[in-house]
């Protein structure tokens, strides 16, 4: 009898472990509070902390009334701290915790849908001080690509790539999940976690019919050991092993980056974590940025990361604040923030006030240097519309390159570009190494059929190791410019 029962138990456990979450719990504790409310929260390590939500302030743009920044004041065991919300903010250390605020109720004022499942004024995530965000060894960076290799749209950032932000559109999609721009059919996507494929190629697993989003041929859904659903969207191709019902290992290939499904025509991976661990019990997005940051740092060991994002939306003549303060050095302290602006001027300091007289799409360059002499670059996109002619479109450009990791001198690197909102002109590449400019012409995207049409490709190699700031520009019929930058690192 014993000899029969034991294999049965093993078999049942195998079946269970293949079809259900293994009961692992995330490190972060989650709490929702109303303004003025105070609660004691037990952290993952058993310690307790009293959190009070004091105040929420939001900044709106004057074109769409979309929330561009959030300032949440909380008290942690009597110590006050201000937090941002989404938009490339990492958790902040205060007292014996790390804390962030992925969403506030204010987003519901003009959001086109509820992607958060929030019931109170704000949601907070709390980790013990010094703890990793995710259990070590359980989460990898899901793209084989350099950090910020192309444009991105992170949590709560209004989407702006493809046709750009439309000043006339007042219902806002506050982006849920993180978009990685990249090279079509070239950038490899891997599974961030172990898990079970519950949907691939439009096919879904029996018993898993409550999906928190689209089921499509370009979307893969994976159920993780935390019980979270991870969405990988817009795939150009899906790996043969990624089939509904298959178990996947962390780091296993899922497919290649594309612009299929509701991509808007730009090549990117939409990566989104969904959980029902919300106060409402409804599906909510778990902001992925901190987990992505941590996994990239663990895998690639960068000395310093420049962050100039999110993007900006302005009328001509209106001022905005560019902020490089979310940059971080792991080797020392950041000692300088240098901006190179599109008008040819330069400035020092993390925070800069800017305004623009001409409409267009600008890309402003941030260089950060740390106390050990390490440097990194990032770019912020500024989309400027003519206040006196608000219906006038601006050209919008997406640029990418492949490979973006481990480039050596003389390696061929493919540069890709596509411009939206214009049918005239060519894209002009400047590779930043003194070589002649190269002119290409991408196929004009069709709004009704944006998965068709090619990015323009050109191959370039760099003779010497170094940091290269590559620029691409296109003018539309009215002479309005769109610019993009890429940071290419060539190693010895
Ligand atoms: Zn997306």
XYZ file of C-alpha atoms and ligand atoms in Angstrom:
493
model
C 0.000 0.000 0.000
C 2.789 2.401 1.045
C 4.512 1.836 -2.276
C 1.375 2.987 -4.090
C 0.542 6.006 -1.920
C 3.967 7.627 -2.097
C 4.137 7.829 -5.913
C 0.514 9.050 -5.869
C 1.414 11.861 -3.477
C 4.430 12.788 -5.599
C 2.251 12.743 -8.704
C -0.411 14.919 -7.040
C 2.218 17.372 -5.886
C 3.627 17.539 -9.403
C 0.166 18.187 -10.830
C -0.502 20.849 -8.195
C 2.842 22.554 -8.711
C 2.195 22.693 -12.447
C -1.281 24.145 -12.252
C -1.338 26.312 -9.148
C 0.820 28.942 -7.523
C 3.203 27.381 -5.021
C 2.001 29.673 -2.261
C 5.099 31.890 -2.235
C 4.380 35.374 -0.974
C 5.836 38.638 -2.234
C 8.264 40.512 0.038
C 6.385 43.758 -0.140
C 3.419 44.427 2.134
C 0.564 46.407 0.541
C -1.735 48.892 2.226
C -4.323 51.389 1.034
C -5.083 54.520 3.054
C -7.367 57.544 2.843
C -5.974 60.991 3.565
C -5.720 61.417 7.334
C -5.872 57.675 7.957
C -3.182 55.908 9.960
C -2.501 52.184 10.254
C 0.003 49.761 11.710
C 1.436 47.420 9.091
C 3.366 44.221 9.652
C 6.348 43.898 7.331
C 7.561 40.724 5.702
C 10.221 40.338 8.459
C 7.627 40.626 11.264
C 8.515 44.209 12.201
C 5.676 46.680 12.576
C 5.463 50.236 11.281
C 2.811 52.963 11.590
C 1.988 54.658 8.314
C -0.103 57.834 8.006
C -1.218 59.389 4.727
C -1.031 63.161 5.208
C -1.417 64.835 1.833
C -1.580 64.231 -1.938
C -0.636 66.893 -4.496
C -0.751 66.410 -8.253
C 0.619 68.413 -11.183
C -1.472 68.455 -14.364
C -0.359 69.516 -17.825
C -2.434 72.262 -19.429
C -3.020 70.434 -22.738
C -4.816 67.298 -21.580
C -5.092 67.794 -17.795
C -3.165 64.555 -17.381
C -1.320 63.984 -14.115
C 2.408 64.480 -14.754
C 3.720 64.213 -11.227
C 2.417 63.279 -7.812
C 3.678 64.328 -4.412
C 2.417 62.154 -1.578
C 3.322 63.128 1.966
C 3.323 60.291 4.492
C 4.539 59.789 8.022
C 6.420 56.589 8.836
C 6.569 56.134 12.625
C 6.415 59.928 12.918
C 9.055 60.642 10.259
C 7.669 62.557 7.252
C 8.659 61.745 3.695
C 7.455 62.707 0.203
C 6.886 60.086 -2.486
C 6.216 60.236 -6.212
C 3.874 57.772 -7.912
C 4.929 55.560 -10.826
C 6.821 57.478 -13.521
C 10.242 55.874 -12.866
C 10.179 56.421 -9.077
C 11.984 53.766 -7.043
C 11.019 52.987 -3.430
C 12.379 55.483 -0.892
C 14.204 54.475 2.289
C 12.834 55.955 5.517
C 13.139 54.667 9.083
C 13.320 50.874 8.948
C 11.453 50.522 5.666
C 11.509 51.163 1.920
C 8.237 52.518 0.592
C 6.632 53.563 -2.679
C 3.219 54.732 -3.813
C 2.211 53.056 -7.101
C -1.126 54.863 -7.460
C -3.326 57.604 -5.992
C -7.086 58.086 -6.411
C -6.515 61.326 -8.347
C -5.697 59.245 -11.466
C -9.340 58.133 -11.579
C -10.485 61.699 -12.381
C -9.717 61.340 -16.101
C -8.382 57.796 -16.558
C -10.004 55.941 -19.464
C -10.202 52.786 -17.342
C -9.508 51.360 -13.867
C -6.289 49.414 -14.180
C -5.334 49.580 -10.484
C -8.326 48.238 -8.498
C -7.725 50.949 -5.878
C -10.417 51.524 -3.215
C -8.884 54.294 -1.066
C -6.917 57.501 -1.717
C -3.511 55.853 -2.178
C -1.786 52.491 -2.281
C 1.618 51.883 -0.695
C 4.123 49.053 -0.902
C 6.500 48.504 2.004
C 9.693 46.472 2.164
C 12.011 46.081 5.168
C 15.070 48.353 5.031
C 17.925 46.661 3.159
C 15.619 44.014 1.654
C 15.537 43.233 -2.043
C 12.260 44.130 -3.780
C 11.814 40.599 -5.116
C 13.138 37.335 -3.638
C 16.712 36.826 -4.943
C 16.874 34.317 -7.775
C 13.179 34.569 -8.705
C 13.033 37.403 -11.266
C 15.238 38.324 -14.250
C 15.237 41.285 -16.633
C 12.837 40.167 -19.392
C 14.667 41.606 -22.408
C 18.213 40.906 -23.597
C 18.811 44.589 -24.040
C 20.720 47.476 -22.463
C 18.817 49.487 -19.820
C 16.797 52.293 -21.511
C 18.049 51.170 -24.939
C 15.130 52.963 -26.596
C 12.008 54.880 -25.615
C 9.898 53.548 -22.767
C 6.472 54.114 -21.209
C 6.451 53.236 -17.541
C 3.731 53.013 -14.889
C 1.200 55.885 -14.973
C 3.068 57.709 -17.785
C 0.605 58.807 -20.500
C 1.644 57.021 -23.733
C 3.425 59.330 -26.174
C 5.300 57.217 -28.707
C 3.771 56.383 -32.130
C 1.388 59.273 -33.013
C 2.379 61.290 -29.956
C 0.106 62.654 -27.275
C -3.016 64.197 -28.743
C -3.833 67.543 -27.059
C -7.515 67.075 -28.006
C -7.790 63.726 -26.225
C -8.841 64.303 -22.613
C -9.443 60.695 -21.574
C -6.055 59.515 -20.412
C -4.545 56.064 -20.641
C -2.168 56.139 -17.690
C 0.156 53.418 -18.892
C -0.095 50.254 -16.839
C 3.008 48.119 -16.893
C 6.323 48.990 -18.488
C 6.982 49.322 -22.234
C 10.472 48.604 -23.559
C 11.072 50.023 -27.053
C 13.402 47.967 -29.232
C 14.362 46.324 -32.491
C 11.685 44.409 -34.412
C 12.300 40.649 -34.515
C 15.770 41.130 -32.984
C 15.451 41.924 -29.272
C 14.906 38.658 -27.432
C 12.258 38.458 -24.704
C 12.742 35.971 -21.889
C 10.492 34.912 -19.050
C 11.103 37.071 -15.970
C 10.031 34.204 -13.704
C 9.302 30.518 -13.501
C 5.668 29.855 -14.263
C 2.890 28.279 -16.239
C 1.805 29.491 -19.678
C -1.899 30.154 -19.310
C -2.292 31.805 -22.698
C -0.217 31.865 -25.881
C -1.115 32.428 -29.558
C -4.685 33.265 -28.528
C -5.249 29.884 -26.885
C -6.019 29.728 -23.142
C -5.699 27.026 -20.525
C -8.904 25.460 -19.238
C -9.811 26.694 -15.765
C -8.054 30.037 -16.271
C -10.729 32.100 -17.951
C -10.594 35.151 -15.689
C -7.906 37.164 -17.460
C -7.156 40.738 -16.420
C -6.676 41.806 -20.051
C -6.673 40.834 -23.719
C -6.119 37.338 -24.999
C -4.460 37.698 -28.395
C -2.135 35.877 -30.733
C 0.702 38.312 -29.926
C 0.229 38.061 -26.136
C 1.688 35.509 -23.718
C 0.275 35.265 -20.193
C 2.310 33.484 -17.533
C 1.125 32.573 -14.030
C 3.993 32.949 -11.563
C 4.710 31.215 -8.260
C 3.460 34.360 -6.490
C 0.056 33.865 -8.109
C 0.646 36.935 -10.292
C -0.207 37.029 -14.001
C 2.517 38.450 -16.251
C 1.593 39.816 -19.652
C 4.083 39.949 -22.536
C 2.497 41.787 -25.502
C 3.121 42.762 -29.150
C 5.429 39.790 -29.846
C 6.796 39.510 -33.376
C 7.113 35.761 -32.839
C 6.469 33.346 -29.979
C 8.973 30.580 -29.206
C 7.824 27.055 -30.105
C 8.133 25.914 -26.458
C 5.790 28.659 -25.234
C 2.479 26.900 -25.605
C -0.594 27.013 -23.396
C -0.116 24.613 -20.464
C 3.694 24.517 -20.718
C 5.888 25.193 -17.700
C 8.528 27.853 -18.255
C 11.776 28.534 -16.449
C 13.033 31.974 -15.539
C 15.213 33.241 -18.409
C 13.633 30.902 -20.991
C 12.970 32.516 -24.375
C 9.402 33.711 -24.880
C 9.897 35.229 -28.300
C 11.064 38.364 -30.081
C 9.967 41.954 -29.783
C 7.436 43.266 -32.290
C 4.600 45.665 -33.020
C 1.713 43.210 -33.310
C -1.690 43.680 -31.672
C -2.566 47.065 -30.183
C 0.996 48.374 -30.278
C 0.208 51.725 -31.889
C 2.882 50.900 -34.463
C 5.997 51.250 -32.363
C 8.097 48.174 -31.676
C 8.001 47.366 -27.980
C 7.405 44.813 -25.272
C 4.471 45.651 -23.015
C 5.359 43.974 -19.721
C 2.727 43.995 -16.994
C 2.245 42.297 -13.640
C -1.336 41.710 -12.515
C -2.525 40.580 -9.091
C -5.767 40.206 -7.192
C -4.016 41.047 -3.923
C -5.811 44.377 -3.818
C -8.096 45.718 -1.100
C -11.014 45.434 -3.547
C -10.113 41.906 -4.624
C -10.264 43.211 -8.198
C -7.376 42.793 -10.612
C -4.793 45.517 -10.191
C -1.483 46.316 -11.830
C 1.589 45.758 -9.687
C 4.027 48.480 -10.742
C 6.966 46.654 -12.349
C 9.602 49.381 -12.521
C 11.339 48.629 -9.179
C 11.518 44.910 -10.000
C 12.905 45.615 -13.474
C 15.482 48.033 -12.072
C 16.605 45.560 -9.412
C 16.881 42.629 -11.811
C 18.894 44.691 -14.317
C 21.283 45.903 -11.608
C 21.780 42.323 -10.330
C 22.446 40.913 -13.794
C 24.516 43.635 -15.430
C 26.154 45.368 -12.451
C 26.042 48.931 -13.812
C 28.127 51.479 -11.883
C 25.726 54.338 -12.543
C 22.305 54.716 -14.217
C 21.110 58.050 -15.616
C 17.341 58.668 -15.530
C 15.965 61.692 -17.391
C 12.466 60.238 -17.912
C 9.448 60.574 -18.006
C 8.680 62.619 -21.124
C 7.012 66.070 -21.160
C 4.026 67.579 -22.985
C 3.944 71.359 -23.501
C 2.474 74.253 -25.398
C 4.933 76.563 -27.110
C 6.148 79.192 -24.649
C 5.199 77.116 -21.625
C 7.788 76.075 -19.027
C 8.562 72.608 -17.744
C 11.020 71.152 -15.259
C 13.502 68.548 -16.486
C 14.668 66.361 -13.609
C 17.687 64.026 -13.617
C 17.408 63.437 -9.863
C 16.180 59.844 -10.208
C 19.646 58.823 -11.487
C 21.647 56.573 -9.191
C 25.285 55.520 -8.722
C 26.253 52.157 -7.234
C 29.966 53.025 -7.141
C 29.869 56.357 -5.323
C 27.836 59.562 -5.366
C 26.660 61.418 -8.437
C 28.804 64.548 -8.613
C 27.537 66.140 -11.814
C 24.449 66.375 -13.972
C 25.194 67.902 -17.378
C 22.438 68.644 -19.869
C 23.001 69.187 -23.590
C 19.875 70.790 -25.017
C 18.516 70.606 -28.539
C 19.076 74.372 -29.044
C 22.841 73.848 -28.647
C 23.057 75.204 -25.091
C 24.333 73.336 -22.024
C 23.552 73.483 -18.313
C 24.672 71.860 -15.052
C 22.423 70.607 -12.267
C 19.828 67.854 -11.917
C 16.853 70.217 -12.251
C 16.406 72.487 -15.270
C 13.592 74.779 -16.353
C 12.965 74.788 -20.111
C 10.561 76.277 -22.609
C 10.316 76.020 -26.394
C 9.246 78.569 -28.984
C 8.769 76.088 -31.858
C 6.522 73.024 -31.884
C 8.257 69.681 -32.377
C 9.595 66.591 -30.677
C 12.787 67.338 -28.761
C 15.194 64.919 -27.093
C 17.320 66.439 -24.327
C 20.553 64.721 -23.290
C 21.476 64.120 -19.637
C 25.011 63.012 -18.698
C 25.638 62.003 -15.094
C 29.094 61.459 -13.600
C 29.761 59.819 -10.243
C 32.578 60.336 -7.739
C 34.517 57.414 -9.284
C 34.368 58.999 -12.728
C 31.738 56.605 -14.115
C 29.335 58.169 -16.599
C 25.920 57.332 -18.008
C 23.501 59.081 -20.341
C 19.736 59.245 -20.679
C 17.310 61.336 -22.702
C 13.987 62.942 -22.015
C 11.481 63.497 -24.794
C 9.653 66.841 -24.906
C 6.621 67.024 -27.212
C 5.705 70.653 -27.904
C 2.475 71.741 -29.617
C 1.702 75.189 -31.034
C -0.591 76.979 -28.608
C -2.002 79.125 -31.458
C -2.547 76.130 -33.729
C -3.431 73.226 -31.412
C -4.674 70.950 -34.205
C -1.296 70.964 -35.939
C 0.408 67.579 -35.546
C 4.099 67.124 -34.828
C 6.265 64.356 -36.251
C 7.141 61.650 -33.710
C 10.142 59.406 -34.147
C 11.016 56.020 -32.628
C 14.627 54.851 -32.799
C 16.234 51.603 -31.671
C 19.381 49.578 -32.229
C 20.530 45.977 -32.004
C 22.551 44.533 -30.410
C 22.672 46.940 -27.487
C 24.814 44.802 -25.135
C 28.471 43.715 -25.441
C 29.269 45.760 -28.559
C 32.933 45.627 -29.590
C 34.825 47.875 -32.033
C 33.900 47.131 -35.664
C 30.842 45.042 -34.673
C 27.940 45.701 -37.045
C 25.084 47.428 -35.194
C 21.652 47.737 -36.848
C 19.913 51.093 -36.352
C 16.146 51.282 -36.870
C 13.822 54.235 -37.137
C 10.179 54.991 -37.907
C 8.454 58.383 -38.005
C 4.770 58.994 -37.397
C 2.556 61.907 -38.539
C 4.386 62.801 -41.756
C 4.776 61.471 -45.288
C 7.613 63.732 -46.406
C 11.336 63.826 -45.780
C 13.895 61.293 -44.613
C 15.439 60.373 -41.297
C 19.025 61.591 -40.915
C 21.358 59.608 -38.643
C 24.403 61.090 -36.954
C 26.331 58.331 -35.186
C 28.335 60.697 -33.006
C 31.718 59.287 -34.056
C 32.622 61.801 -36.761
C 31.408 59.551 -39.586
C 29.261 61.054 -42.376
C 25.521 61.363 -41.739
C 23.298 58.658 -43.223
C 19.861 59.298 -44.718
C 17.114 56.643 -44.625
C 13.370 56.617 -45.262
C 10.976 54.588 -43.114
C 7.622 53.429 -44.466
C 4.814 55.797 -43.441
C 2.663 54.236 -40.718
C -1.029 53.922 -41.531
C -3.239 54.707 -38.539
C -5.751 51.990 -39.497
C -3.095 49.365 -40.129
C -0.088 50.226 -38.049
C 1.298 46.711 -37.672
C 2.202 46.921 -41.377
C 5.177 48.877 -42.712
C 8.852 48.666 -41.939
C 11.238 50.639 -39.859
C 14.155 51.928 -41.948
C 17.337 49.961 -41.244
C 20.951 50.961 -41.534
C 24.058 49.197 -40.239
C 26.918 51.086 -38.626
C 30.036 50.074 -36.709
C 32.228 52.052 -34.335
C 36.023 51.837 -34.687
C 36.915 52.783 -31.111
C 35.579 51.878 -27.648
C 33.558 54.616 -25.971
C 30.165 56.157 -25.233
C 28.422 57.356 -28.398
C 25.393 59.642 -28.479
C 23.616 58.764 -31.709
C 21.049 61.206 -33.052
C 18.302 60.794 -35.623
C 16.118 63.596 -36.970
C 13.244 64.056 -39.388
C 11.391 67.162 -40.573
C 7.752 67.206 -41.638
C 6.058 69.242 -44.404
C 5.811 72.308 -42.138
C 9.504 72.109 -41.193
C 8.690 70.823 -37.699
C 11.426 68.588 -36.280
C 11.396 65.285 -34.443
C 14.601 64.126 -32.741
C 15.633 60.997 -30.902
C 18.879 59.946 -29.240
C 20.401 56.560 -28.472
C 23.313 55.847 -26.130
C 25.644 53.215 -27.584
C 28.428 51.779 -25.423
C 31.331 50.152 -27.287
C 33.611 48.078 -25.039
C 37.291 47.109 -25.349
Zn 2.232 49.211 -23.076
